XYZ file of C-alpha atoms in Angstrom:
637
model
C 21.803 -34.018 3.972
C 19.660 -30.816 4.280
C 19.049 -29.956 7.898
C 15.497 -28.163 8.135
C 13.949 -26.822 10.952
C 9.818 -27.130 11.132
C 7.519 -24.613 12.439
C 7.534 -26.732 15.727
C 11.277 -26.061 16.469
C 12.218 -30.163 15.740
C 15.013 -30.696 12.729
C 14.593 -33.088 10.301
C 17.087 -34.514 7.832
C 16.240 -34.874 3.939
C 17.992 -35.932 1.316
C 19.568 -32.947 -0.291
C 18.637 -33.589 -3.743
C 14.699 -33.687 -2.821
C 12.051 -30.754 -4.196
C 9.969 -29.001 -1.718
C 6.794 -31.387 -2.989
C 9.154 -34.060 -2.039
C 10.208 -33.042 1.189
C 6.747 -31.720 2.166
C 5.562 -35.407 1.431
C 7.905 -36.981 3.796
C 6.535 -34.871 6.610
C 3.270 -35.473 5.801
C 1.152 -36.592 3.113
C -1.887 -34.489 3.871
C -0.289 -31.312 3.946
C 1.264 -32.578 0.604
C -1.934 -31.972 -0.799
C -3.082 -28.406 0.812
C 0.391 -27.517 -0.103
C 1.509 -24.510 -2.185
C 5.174 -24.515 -1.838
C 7.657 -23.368 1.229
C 9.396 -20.456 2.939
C 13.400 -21.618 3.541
C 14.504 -18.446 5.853
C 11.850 -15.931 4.490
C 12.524 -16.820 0.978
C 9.587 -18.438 -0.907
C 10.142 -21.844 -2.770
C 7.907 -23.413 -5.407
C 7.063 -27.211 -5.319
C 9.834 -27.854 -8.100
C 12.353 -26.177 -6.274
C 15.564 -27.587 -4.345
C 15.976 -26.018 -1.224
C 19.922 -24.617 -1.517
C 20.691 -24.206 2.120
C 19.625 -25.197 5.764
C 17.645 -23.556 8.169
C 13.660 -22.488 8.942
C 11.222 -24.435 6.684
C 7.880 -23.311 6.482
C 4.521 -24.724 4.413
C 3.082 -22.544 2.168
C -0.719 -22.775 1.781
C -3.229 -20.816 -0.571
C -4.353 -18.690 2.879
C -0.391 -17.187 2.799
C 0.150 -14.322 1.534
C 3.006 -16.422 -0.229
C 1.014 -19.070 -1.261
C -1.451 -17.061 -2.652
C 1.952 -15.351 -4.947
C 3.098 -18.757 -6.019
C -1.107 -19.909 -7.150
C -1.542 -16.303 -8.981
C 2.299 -16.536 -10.903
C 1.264 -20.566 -11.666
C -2.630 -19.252 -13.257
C -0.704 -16.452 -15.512
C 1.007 -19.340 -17.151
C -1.874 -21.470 -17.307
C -4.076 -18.443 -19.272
C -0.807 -18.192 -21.374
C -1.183 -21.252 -22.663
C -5.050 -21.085 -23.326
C -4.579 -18.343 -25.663
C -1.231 -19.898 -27.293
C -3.882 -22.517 -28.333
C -6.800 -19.789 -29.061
C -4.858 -17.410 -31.178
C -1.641 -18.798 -32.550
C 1.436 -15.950 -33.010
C 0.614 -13.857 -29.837
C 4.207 -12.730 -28.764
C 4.341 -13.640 -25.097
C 5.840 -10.476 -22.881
C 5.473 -10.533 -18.909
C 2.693 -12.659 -16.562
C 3.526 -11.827 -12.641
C 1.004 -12.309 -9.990
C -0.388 -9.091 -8.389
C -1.466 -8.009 -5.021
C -4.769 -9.296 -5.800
C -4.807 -12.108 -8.935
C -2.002 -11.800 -11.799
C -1.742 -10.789 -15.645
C -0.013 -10.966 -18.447
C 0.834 -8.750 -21.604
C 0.359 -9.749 -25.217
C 1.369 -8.217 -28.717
C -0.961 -9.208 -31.197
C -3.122 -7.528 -33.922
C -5.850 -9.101 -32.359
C -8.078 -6.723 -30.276
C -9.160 -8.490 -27.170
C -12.607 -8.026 -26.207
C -15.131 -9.249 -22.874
C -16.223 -12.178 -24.798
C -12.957 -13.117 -25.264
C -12.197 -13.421 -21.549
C -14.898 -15.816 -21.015
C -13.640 -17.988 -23.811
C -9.878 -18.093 -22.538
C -12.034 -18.791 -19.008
C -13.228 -21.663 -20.431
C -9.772 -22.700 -21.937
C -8.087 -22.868 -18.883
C -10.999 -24.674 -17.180
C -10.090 -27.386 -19.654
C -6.365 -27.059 -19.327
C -6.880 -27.789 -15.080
C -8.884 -30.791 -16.087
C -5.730 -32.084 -18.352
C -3.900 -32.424 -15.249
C -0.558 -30.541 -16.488
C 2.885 -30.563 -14.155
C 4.751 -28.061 -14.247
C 8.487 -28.758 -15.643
C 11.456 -26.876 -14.799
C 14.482 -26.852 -16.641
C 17.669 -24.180 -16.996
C 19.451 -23.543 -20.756
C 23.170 -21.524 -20.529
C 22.327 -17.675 -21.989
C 23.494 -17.588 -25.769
C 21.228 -20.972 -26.220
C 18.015 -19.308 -24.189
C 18.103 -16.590 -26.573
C 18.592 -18.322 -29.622
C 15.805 -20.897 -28.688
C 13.642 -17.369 -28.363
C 14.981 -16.314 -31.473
C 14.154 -18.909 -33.519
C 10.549 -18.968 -31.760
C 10.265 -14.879 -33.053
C 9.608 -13.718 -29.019
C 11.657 -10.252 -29.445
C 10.145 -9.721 -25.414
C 11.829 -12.656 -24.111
C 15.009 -12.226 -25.654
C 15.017 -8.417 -24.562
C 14.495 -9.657 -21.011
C 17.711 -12.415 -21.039
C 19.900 -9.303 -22.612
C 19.322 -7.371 -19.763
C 19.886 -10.312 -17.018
C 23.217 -9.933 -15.021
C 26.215 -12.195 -16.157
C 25.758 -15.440 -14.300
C 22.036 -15.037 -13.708
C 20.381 -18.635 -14.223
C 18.198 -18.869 -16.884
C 15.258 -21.148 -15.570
C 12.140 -22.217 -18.169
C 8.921 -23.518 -16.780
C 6.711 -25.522 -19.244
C 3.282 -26.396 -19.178
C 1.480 -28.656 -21.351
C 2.705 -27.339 -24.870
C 4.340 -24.039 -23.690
C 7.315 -22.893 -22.576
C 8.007 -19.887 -20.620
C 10.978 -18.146 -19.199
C 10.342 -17.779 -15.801
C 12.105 -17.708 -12.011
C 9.118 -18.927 -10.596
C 8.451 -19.783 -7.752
C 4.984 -22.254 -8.862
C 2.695 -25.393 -7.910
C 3.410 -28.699 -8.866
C 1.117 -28.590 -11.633
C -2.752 -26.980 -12.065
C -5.063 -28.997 -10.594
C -5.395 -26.895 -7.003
C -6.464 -24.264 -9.701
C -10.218 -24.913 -9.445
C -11.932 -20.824 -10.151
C -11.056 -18.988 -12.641
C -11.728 -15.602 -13.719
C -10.420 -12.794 -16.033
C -11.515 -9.410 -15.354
C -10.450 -6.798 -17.303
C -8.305 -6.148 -20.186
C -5.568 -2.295 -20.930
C -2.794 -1.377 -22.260
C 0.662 -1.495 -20.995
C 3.655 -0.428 -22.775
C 6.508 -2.793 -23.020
C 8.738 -2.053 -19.939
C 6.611 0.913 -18.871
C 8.303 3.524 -21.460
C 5.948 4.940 -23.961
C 8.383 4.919 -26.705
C 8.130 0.853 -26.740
C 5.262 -1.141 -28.155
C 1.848 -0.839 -26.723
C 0.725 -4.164 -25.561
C -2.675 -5.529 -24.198
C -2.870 -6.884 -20.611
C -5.204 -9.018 -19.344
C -5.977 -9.001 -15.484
C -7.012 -12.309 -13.724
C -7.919 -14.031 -10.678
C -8.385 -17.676 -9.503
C -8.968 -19.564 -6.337
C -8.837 -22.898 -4.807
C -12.758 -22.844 -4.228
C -15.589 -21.493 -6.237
C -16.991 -20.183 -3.135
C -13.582 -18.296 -2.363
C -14.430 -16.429 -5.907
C -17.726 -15.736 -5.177
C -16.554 -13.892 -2.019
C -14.508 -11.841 -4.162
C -16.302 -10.736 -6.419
C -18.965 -9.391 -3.886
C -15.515 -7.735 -2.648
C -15.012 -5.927 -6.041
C -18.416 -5.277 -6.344
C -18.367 -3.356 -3.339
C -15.078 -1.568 -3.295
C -16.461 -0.115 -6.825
C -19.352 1.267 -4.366
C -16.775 2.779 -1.936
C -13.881 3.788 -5.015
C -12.168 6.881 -3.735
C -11.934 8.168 -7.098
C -16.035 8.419 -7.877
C -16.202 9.534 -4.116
C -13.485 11.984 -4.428
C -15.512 13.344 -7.247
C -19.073 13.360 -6.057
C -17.715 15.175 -2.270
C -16.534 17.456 -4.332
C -12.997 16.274 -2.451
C -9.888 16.148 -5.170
C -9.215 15.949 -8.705
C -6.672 14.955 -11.305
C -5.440 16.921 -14.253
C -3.701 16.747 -17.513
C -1.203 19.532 -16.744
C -0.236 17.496 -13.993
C -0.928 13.596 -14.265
C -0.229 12.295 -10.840
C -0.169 15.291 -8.630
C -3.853 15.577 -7.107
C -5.660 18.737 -6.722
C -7.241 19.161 -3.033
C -10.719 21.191 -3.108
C -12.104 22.900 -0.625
C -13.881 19.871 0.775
C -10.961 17.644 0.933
C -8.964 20.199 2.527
C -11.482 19.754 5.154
C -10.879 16.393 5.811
C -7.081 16.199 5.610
C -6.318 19.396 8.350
C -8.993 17.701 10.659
C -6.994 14.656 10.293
C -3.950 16.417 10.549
C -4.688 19.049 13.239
C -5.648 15.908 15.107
C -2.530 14.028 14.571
C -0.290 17.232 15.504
C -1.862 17.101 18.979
C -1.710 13.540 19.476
C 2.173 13.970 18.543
C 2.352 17.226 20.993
C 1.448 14.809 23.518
C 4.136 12.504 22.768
C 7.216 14.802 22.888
C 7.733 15.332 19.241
C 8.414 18.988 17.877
C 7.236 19.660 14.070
C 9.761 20.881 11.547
C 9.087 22.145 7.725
C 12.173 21.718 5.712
C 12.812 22.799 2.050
C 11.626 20.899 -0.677
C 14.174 21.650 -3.367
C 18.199 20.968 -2.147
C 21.515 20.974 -3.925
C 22.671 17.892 -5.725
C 25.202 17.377 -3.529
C 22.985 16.826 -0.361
C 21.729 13.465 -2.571
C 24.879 11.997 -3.261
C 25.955 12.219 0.629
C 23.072 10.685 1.739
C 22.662 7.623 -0.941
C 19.979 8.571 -2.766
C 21.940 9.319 -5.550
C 23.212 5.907 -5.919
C 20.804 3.948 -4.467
C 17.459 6.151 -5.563
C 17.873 8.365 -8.774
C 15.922 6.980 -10.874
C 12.890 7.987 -8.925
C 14.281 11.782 -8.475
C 12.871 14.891 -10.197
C 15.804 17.232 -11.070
C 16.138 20.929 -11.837
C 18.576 23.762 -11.982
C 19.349 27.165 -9.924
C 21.440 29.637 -11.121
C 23.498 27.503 -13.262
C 23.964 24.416 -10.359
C 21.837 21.300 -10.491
C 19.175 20.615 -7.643
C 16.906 18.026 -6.988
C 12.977 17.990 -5.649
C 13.512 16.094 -2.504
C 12.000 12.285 -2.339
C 12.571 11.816 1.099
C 12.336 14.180 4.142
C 15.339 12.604 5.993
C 18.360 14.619 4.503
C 16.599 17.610 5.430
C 16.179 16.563 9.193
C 19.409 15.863 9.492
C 20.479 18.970 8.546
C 18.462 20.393 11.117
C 19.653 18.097 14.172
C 23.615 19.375 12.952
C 22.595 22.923 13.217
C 23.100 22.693 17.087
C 25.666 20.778 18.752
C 23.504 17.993 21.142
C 23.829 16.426 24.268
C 23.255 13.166 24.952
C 20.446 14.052 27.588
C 18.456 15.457 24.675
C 17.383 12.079 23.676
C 15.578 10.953 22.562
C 15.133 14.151 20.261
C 12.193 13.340 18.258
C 11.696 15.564 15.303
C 8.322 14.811 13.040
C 7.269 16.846 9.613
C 4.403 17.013 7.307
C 6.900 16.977 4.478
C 5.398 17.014 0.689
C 7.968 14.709 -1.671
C 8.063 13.995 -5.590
C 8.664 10.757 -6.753
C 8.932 9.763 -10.287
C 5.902 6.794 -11.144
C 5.189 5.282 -14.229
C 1.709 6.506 -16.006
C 0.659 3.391 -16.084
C 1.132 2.731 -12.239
C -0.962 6.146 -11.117
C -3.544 5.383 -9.074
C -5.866 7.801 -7.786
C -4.812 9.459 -4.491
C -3.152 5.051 -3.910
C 0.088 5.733 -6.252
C 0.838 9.394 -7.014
C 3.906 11.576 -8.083
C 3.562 13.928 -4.967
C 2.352 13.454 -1.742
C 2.793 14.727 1.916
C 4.254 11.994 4.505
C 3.680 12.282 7.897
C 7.987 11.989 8.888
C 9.612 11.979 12.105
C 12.822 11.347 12.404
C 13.846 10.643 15.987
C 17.478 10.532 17.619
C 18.610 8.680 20.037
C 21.326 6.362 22.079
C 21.444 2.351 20.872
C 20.083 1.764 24.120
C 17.183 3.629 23.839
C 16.265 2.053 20.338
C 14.172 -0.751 22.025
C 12.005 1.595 23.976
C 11.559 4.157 21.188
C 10.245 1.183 18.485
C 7.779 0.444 21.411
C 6.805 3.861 21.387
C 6.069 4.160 17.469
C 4.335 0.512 17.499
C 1.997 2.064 20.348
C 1.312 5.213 18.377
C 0.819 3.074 15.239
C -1.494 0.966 17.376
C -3.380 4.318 18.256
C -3.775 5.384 14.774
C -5.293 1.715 13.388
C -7.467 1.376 16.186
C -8.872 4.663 16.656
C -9.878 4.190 12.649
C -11.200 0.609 13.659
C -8.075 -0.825 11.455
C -6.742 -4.280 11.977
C -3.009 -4.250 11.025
C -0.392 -6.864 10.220
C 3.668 -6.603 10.609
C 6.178 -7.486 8.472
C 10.229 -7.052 9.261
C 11.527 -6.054 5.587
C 15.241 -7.137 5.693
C 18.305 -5.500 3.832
C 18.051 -5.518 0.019
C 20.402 -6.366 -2.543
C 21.192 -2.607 -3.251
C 21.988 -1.619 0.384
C 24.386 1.004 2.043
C 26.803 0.221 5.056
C 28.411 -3.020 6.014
C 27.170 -6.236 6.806
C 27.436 -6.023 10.165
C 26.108 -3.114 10.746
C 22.989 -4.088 8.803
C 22.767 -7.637 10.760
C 22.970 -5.636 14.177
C 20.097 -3.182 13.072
C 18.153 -5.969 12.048
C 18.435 -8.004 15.197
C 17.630 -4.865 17.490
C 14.219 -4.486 15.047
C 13.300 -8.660 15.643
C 14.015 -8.205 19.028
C 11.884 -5.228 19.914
C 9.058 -7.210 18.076
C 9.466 -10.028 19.490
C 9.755 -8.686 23.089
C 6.778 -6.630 22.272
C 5.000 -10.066 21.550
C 4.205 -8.744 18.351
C 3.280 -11.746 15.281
C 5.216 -10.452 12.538
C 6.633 -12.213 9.298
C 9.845 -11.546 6.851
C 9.889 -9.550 4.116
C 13.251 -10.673 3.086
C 15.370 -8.055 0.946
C 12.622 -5.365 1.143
C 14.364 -3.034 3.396
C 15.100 0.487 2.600
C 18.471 0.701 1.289
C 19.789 2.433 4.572
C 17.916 0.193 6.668
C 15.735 -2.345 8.264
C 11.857 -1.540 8.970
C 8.921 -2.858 10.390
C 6.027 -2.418 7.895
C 1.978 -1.902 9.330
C -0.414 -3.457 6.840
C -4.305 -2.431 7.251
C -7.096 -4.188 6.611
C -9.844 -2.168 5.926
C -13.792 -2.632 5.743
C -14.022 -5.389 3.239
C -10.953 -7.105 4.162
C -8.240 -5.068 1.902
C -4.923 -4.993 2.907
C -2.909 -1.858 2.338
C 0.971 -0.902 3.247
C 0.804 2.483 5.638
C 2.813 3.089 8.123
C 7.128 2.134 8.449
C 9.748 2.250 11.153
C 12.834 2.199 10.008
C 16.327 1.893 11.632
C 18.949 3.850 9.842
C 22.905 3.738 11.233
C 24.037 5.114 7.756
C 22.790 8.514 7.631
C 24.355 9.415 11.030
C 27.507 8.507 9.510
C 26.705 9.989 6.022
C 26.013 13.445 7.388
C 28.572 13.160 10.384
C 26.370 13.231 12.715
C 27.772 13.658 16.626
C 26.328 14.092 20.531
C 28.435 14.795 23.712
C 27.921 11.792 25.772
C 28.130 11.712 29.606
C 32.126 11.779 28.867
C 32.060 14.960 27.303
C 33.018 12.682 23.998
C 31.530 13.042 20.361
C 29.488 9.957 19.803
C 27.301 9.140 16.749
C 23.622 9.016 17.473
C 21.351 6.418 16.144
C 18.427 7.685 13.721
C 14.928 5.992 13.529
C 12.835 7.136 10.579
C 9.074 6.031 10.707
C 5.683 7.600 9.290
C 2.177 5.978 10.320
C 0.257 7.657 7.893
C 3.051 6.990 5.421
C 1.442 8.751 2.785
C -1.191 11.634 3.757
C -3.105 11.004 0.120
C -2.706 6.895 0.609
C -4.173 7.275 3.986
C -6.900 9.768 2.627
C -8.001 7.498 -0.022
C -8.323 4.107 2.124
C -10.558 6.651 4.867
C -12.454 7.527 1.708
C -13.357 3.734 1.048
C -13.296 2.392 4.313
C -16.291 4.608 5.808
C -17.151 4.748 1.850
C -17.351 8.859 2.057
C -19.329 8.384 5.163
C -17.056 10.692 7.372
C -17.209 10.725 10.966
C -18.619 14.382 12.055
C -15.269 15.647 13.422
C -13.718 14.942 9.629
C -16.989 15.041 7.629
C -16.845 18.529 5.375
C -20.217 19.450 6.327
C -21.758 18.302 8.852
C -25.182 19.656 9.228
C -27.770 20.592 6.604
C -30.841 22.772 7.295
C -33.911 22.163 5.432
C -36.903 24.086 5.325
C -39.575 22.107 4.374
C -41.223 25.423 2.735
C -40.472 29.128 1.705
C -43.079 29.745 5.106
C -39.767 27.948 7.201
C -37.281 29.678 5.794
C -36.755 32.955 8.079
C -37.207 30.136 11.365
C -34.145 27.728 9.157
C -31.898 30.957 8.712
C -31.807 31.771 12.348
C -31.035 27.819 13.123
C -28.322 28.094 10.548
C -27.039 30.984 11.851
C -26.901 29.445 15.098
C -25.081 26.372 14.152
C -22.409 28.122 12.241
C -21.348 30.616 15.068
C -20.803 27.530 16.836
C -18.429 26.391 14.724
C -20.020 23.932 12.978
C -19.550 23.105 8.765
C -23.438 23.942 8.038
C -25.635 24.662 4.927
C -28.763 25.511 3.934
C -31.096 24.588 1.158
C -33.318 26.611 0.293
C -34.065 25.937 -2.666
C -37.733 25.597 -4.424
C -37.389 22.342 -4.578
C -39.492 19.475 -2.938
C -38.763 18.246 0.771
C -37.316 14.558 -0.512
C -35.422 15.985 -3.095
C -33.324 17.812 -0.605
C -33.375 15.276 1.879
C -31.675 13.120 -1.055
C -29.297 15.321 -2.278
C -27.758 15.869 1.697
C -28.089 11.817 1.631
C -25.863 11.494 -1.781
C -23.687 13.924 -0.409
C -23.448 12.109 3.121
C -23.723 14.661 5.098
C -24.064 13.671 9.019
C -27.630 15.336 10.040
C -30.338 16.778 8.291
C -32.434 19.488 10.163
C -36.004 19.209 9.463
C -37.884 22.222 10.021
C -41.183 22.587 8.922
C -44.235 25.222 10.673
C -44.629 22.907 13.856
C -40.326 22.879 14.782
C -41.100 26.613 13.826
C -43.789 27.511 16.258
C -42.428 25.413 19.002
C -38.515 26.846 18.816
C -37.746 23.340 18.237
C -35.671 20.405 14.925
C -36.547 17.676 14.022
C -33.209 15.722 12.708
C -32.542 13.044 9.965
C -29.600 11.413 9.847
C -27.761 10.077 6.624
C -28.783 6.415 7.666
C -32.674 7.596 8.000
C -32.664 7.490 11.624
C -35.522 10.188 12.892
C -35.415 12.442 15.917
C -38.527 14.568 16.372
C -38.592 17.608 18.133
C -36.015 18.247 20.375
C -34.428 21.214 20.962
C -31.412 23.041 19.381
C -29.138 23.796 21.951
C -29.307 20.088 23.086
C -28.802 19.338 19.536
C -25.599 21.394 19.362
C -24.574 20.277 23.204
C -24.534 16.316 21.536
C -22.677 17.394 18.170
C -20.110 19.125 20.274
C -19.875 16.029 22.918
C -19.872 13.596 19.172
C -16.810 15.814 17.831
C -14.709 16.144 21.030
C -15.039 12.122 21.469
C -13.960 11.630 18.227
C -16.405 9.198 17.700
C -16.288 6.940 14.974
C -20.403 6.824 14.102
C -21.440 6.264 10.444
């Protein structure tokens, strides 16, 4: 029998042959039918599936981040087969489900166009309405690929060549085709009830641009039509707030040929980013930590001691010095701990809490870049703290606080996850199950809701991950905390405890931010380029409403920017509401109006970028309020 436990704490008993459908219908028979599939100790389980072991047994609904995995993976299949029937001899490649809907990738001389998509649409409307279960079956290696072979799908067979020896090779069918595939999926389509297919690239086959060039088609579905609606007023409005057309209308960043995936900061954006940063430094100051810089380029060597070499080289940018081989650093931790061993430390240093700004390189694929979202270099916000196991509890409440601070000062809602150790991990078993105990129990003694991530860890450690939500209900992965008893050892790392004995230390890693540019581009959408005034690149704009204002708007100007304010001044020979528009598209904060009556009476009149009107008040009360709006930190629009 298969002992389970239920989200209530009882245990039930169920036959150990039984699916999760199966099971889920013995508990209940209405949540049989809201049901997605199941989580069996943080791993997630399709309907078909046979749970392998005991323990924690959770229902999976479309509303789960889970469930909404297992309804996206199930939809690829199901516009697989639409256009199997619409244009026989596509070669089938790759379908996952996405953060946000699924796709798959197709070889076939046929050019996919809009009109197309609605078609397939309309294909798998009719498919749902057949009422198709989906079958799972396993075949032993050499007969999966010659099934594939005889079938002429080169992409399937490539992908069961490069499975490990031993790996089960599972098939799921529906209606008339096959697929190889782990899952995990629904019972069949029928909770499939919106469809729709939104855009259509190019993908190379397994991301290398020497392989074929495929077409991928994007897609989305939902349990309700009205859910779809909802997002597609979503995507309609995070094309409004893109941080790429921002970026490039704020004159804030750009991209470049000579270097795809390395952003270009302009003037502007280098606004915004120190303000953010100069605040953050202070807010740090505050809490004990000291800022380091360390190099960006180190010695090979450096990357094999600390497991990067073995566990993270394929992501590593390499070069050479005189003759020996370096590498551009993807991780600020090696050089930290080269710092803490350049002193010997006692034990009532701790906890010694060192933070950096450090820029990294990572290798991406082309087709991954993202605008400032997925880069090859960015800057993370690192600290890198030291400390005695028994201060580890009271440190991770520390860095939850501060992450708390960051999300809510932004007006961020935030989510945890605990990412547990993955299959390519450093260190010993035990070590790993003790780090990831100390980790749950912090959260949980924190009251914090938090769910498993299971096998997502970094490979020298467990971490708590912060996922924001941001204006129109987008999640996004920021900031980490991360609990690392392998480097210590990897570096020999020592203190003198209260014994006058060499101990090792215990090393937290975490970053709020996580990545400046990442962080930089959600700002951008969530206030949609609308910057507070203590970020915003300029904050005021003077307008003269005619060449007779202009002398009167230079002296204002020059008043506001002695203060220390980001001002211009227009003044051009152009109409009023022209100006006023351009300082609008540009979204900058307050507009000064001055025409011959603020003139005469040594008084503004302000606009503001949401056409809010203040008439005739005077300067230095004007400047007295910015100042007062700045210092707050106020987050205004």
């Amino acid at each position: 029998m298969r002992k389970l436990i239920l989200p209530d704490k009882s245990e039930r008993e169920f036959d150990e042959k039984l699916t999760v459908y199966d099971i889920i219908g013995e508990i209940s028979k209405g949540l049989q039918r809201e049901a997605v599939g199941a989580l069996l100790n943080g791993k997630t389980l399709g309907m078909q599936d046979v749970p392998g072991e005991d323990g924690e047994f959770k229902i999976l609904k479309f509303e789960d981040k889970e469930g909404k995995q297992i309804f996206w993976h199930t939809s690829a299949h199901l516009m697989a087969l639409a256009i199997e029937r619409m244009f026989p001899g596509v070669k089938f490649a790759i379908g996952p489900s996405i953060d946000q809907g699924f796709y798959y990738d197709f070889d076939t001389p046929h050019r996919f166009t809009p009109e197309d998509l609605l078609n397939i649409e309309e294909e798998m409307k009719k498919i749902v309405k057949e009422g198709y279960e989906m079958e799972r079956y396993e075949m032993d290696r050499d007969e999966a690929i010659k099934h594939f072979k005889e079938m002429d799908e080169k992409y399937k067979v490539d992908l069961i060549e490069h499975f490990p020896e031993g790996e089960v090779i599972s098939f799921y069918k529906l209606g008339e085709f096959v697929d190889l595939c782990r899952g995990p999926h629904l019972k069949d389509v029928s909770k499939i009830k919106a469809v729709k297919l939104l855009s259509i690239a190019g993908a190379y086959w397994r991301g290398d641009e020497n392989n074929e060039m495929l077409q991928r088609i994007y897609g989305i579905t939902f349990p309700k039509k009205s859910e779809l609606d909802s997002y597609l007023n979503m995507i309609e409005e995070a094309k409004l707030r893109d941080h790429r057309k921002i970026g490039k209308e704020l004159d804030l960043f750009s991209f470049h040929e000579e270097g795809p995936g390395f952003p270009f900061f302009h003037p502007n954006g280098m606004i915004v980013r120190n303000e953010l940063l100069n605040w953050w430094r202070g807010v740090l100051q505050e809490r004990g930590y000291g800022e380091i810089l360390t190099p960006m380029i180190l010695n090979e060597e450096l990357w094999h001691k600390s497991g990067h070499w073995d566990h993270y080289k394929e992501n590593m940018y390499f070069t050479k010095i005189d003759d020996a081989d370096y590498a551009i650093k993807p991780m600020n931790c090696p050089g930290s701990t080269i710092v803490y061993r350049t002193n010997l430390h006692s034990y009532k240093e701790f906890p010694l809490r060192l933070s950096e700004f450090g820029l990294v390189h990572r290798h991406e694929l082309s087709g991954a870049l993202h605008g400032l979202f997925r880069v090859r270099s960015f800057t993370q916000d690192d600290a890198h703290i030291f400390c005695l196991p028994e201060q580890i509890e009271d440190e991770v409440f520390k860095m939850i606080d501060l992450a708390d601070y960051l999300y809510s000062t932004f007006g961020f809602k935030y989510t945890l996850e605990l990412s547990t150790r993955p299959d390519d991990y450093m260190g010993d078993l035990e070590t790993w199950e003790m780090a990831e105990g100390a980790l749950k129990a912090a959260l949980e003694k924190k009251n914090m809701p938090y769910k498993i991530n299971p096998g997502d860890g970094a490979f020298y450690g467990p971490k708590i991950d912060f996922h924001l939500q941001d204006a129109i209900g987008r999640d996004w992965q920021c900031g980490t905390i991360q609990l690392d008893m392998q480097m210590p050892v990897n570096f020999d790392l020592t203190y003198i405890d209260a014994n006058n004995e060499r101990k090792r230390p215990v090393m937290l890693h975490r970053a709020m931010f996580g990545s400046i540019e990442r962080f930089l581009g959600i700002l951008i959408e969530h206030f949609a380029g609308k910057f507070p005034l203590w970020m915003a690149p300029v904050q005021v704009e003077v307008i003269p409403v005619s060449e007779k204002t202009n002398e009167y708007a230079q002296k204002v100007y020059e008043e506001l920017k002695n203060k220390g304010f980001r001002v211009e001044i227009d003044t051009r020979n152009s109409q009023m509401g022209a100006k006023i528009r351009d300082a609008q598209m540009r979204k900058i904060n307050y507009m000064l109006i001055l025409g011959e009556k603020e003139r005469d009476n040594g008084s503004i009149s302000v606009r503001t970028r949401n056409n809010e009107n203040i008439n005739d008040i005077k300067l230095d009360k004007f400047m007295e309020d910015l100042s007062e709006e700045i210092k707050e930190k106020r987050m205004d629009l």
